[in-house]
C-alpha cells in the first residue's frame, strides 16, 4: 500500500522533471559564460551549453506536443542563445519547469499522444505513447545529459552537488541501502 503522503504516480513524474530542471538552472546560474559555452574536445566536442540546449528543446517539443497531440523531438529550434548564453538558458530551464508544473494540474484532461519515429510523411511514422511514458523518457534523457554536464564541470575543476546527473531511482536506492546498513549496525 502506498504511503499516505506519496504523490500520485504521474504527478511525481511531473515533479521530478521540474525539480531536475530547477536543479540544473541553479547549478548553471553562477557559471561564467566562457565555461558554459566552450566546447571541450575531451568530451567528444560537447559543451555545457550544447547539452543544456538539447534538453531544453526536448522539453519544448514535449510541451508543444501536449497541445497538438503529436510530439516531434526532431523539430527542435536549435536556439544558439540557449547554447551560448547561460542567463538565457537558466531562464529557459526555469520557465519550462514552471510549464511542467502547470501541465501537472491539467493532466486529467490530457489524452494519449503520438510520437514520430520516422519522417517518411506517412501516418505510420507516428507511434502511440502517453504523457507518463514521455515524462519518463525526458527524465532519463535529461539525467543522462546532466551526467555529461557534471563531467564537463569536474574537468574544469568545479564542484558538482552530490547526486547531480544521477537518476532519481538510483538516489532513492542508495538512500534505502544507506538506511538499511545503518539499521544493521
mmCIF file of C-alpha atoms in Angstrom, residues 55 136-146:
data_model
loop_
_atom_site.group_PDB
_atom_site.id
_atom_site.type_symbol
_atom_site.label_atom_id
_atom_site.label_comp_id
_atom_site.label_asym_id
_atom_site.label_seq_id
_atom_site.Cartn_x
_atom_site.Cartn_y
_atom_site.Cartn_z
ATOM 1 C CA UNK A 55 17.472 19.133 -23.118
ATOM 2 C CA UNK A 136 9.872 9.020 -18.089
ATOM 3 C CA UNK A 137 11.836 9.392 -21.313
ATOM 4 C CA UNK A 138 12.527 13.090 -20.685
ATOM 5 C CA UNK A 139 13.680 12.419 -17.130
ATOM 6 C CA UNK A 140 16.060 9.667 -18.214
ATOM 7 C CA UNK A 141 17.292 11.671 -21.208
ATOM 8 C CA UNK A 142 17.898 14.798 -19.133
ATOM 9 C CA UNK A 143 19.645 12.901 -16.323
ATOM 10 C CA UNK A 144 21.989 11.428 -18.944
ATOM 11 C CA UNK A 145 22.859 14.894 -20.249
ATOM 12 C CA UNK A 146 23.203 16.233 -16.694
#
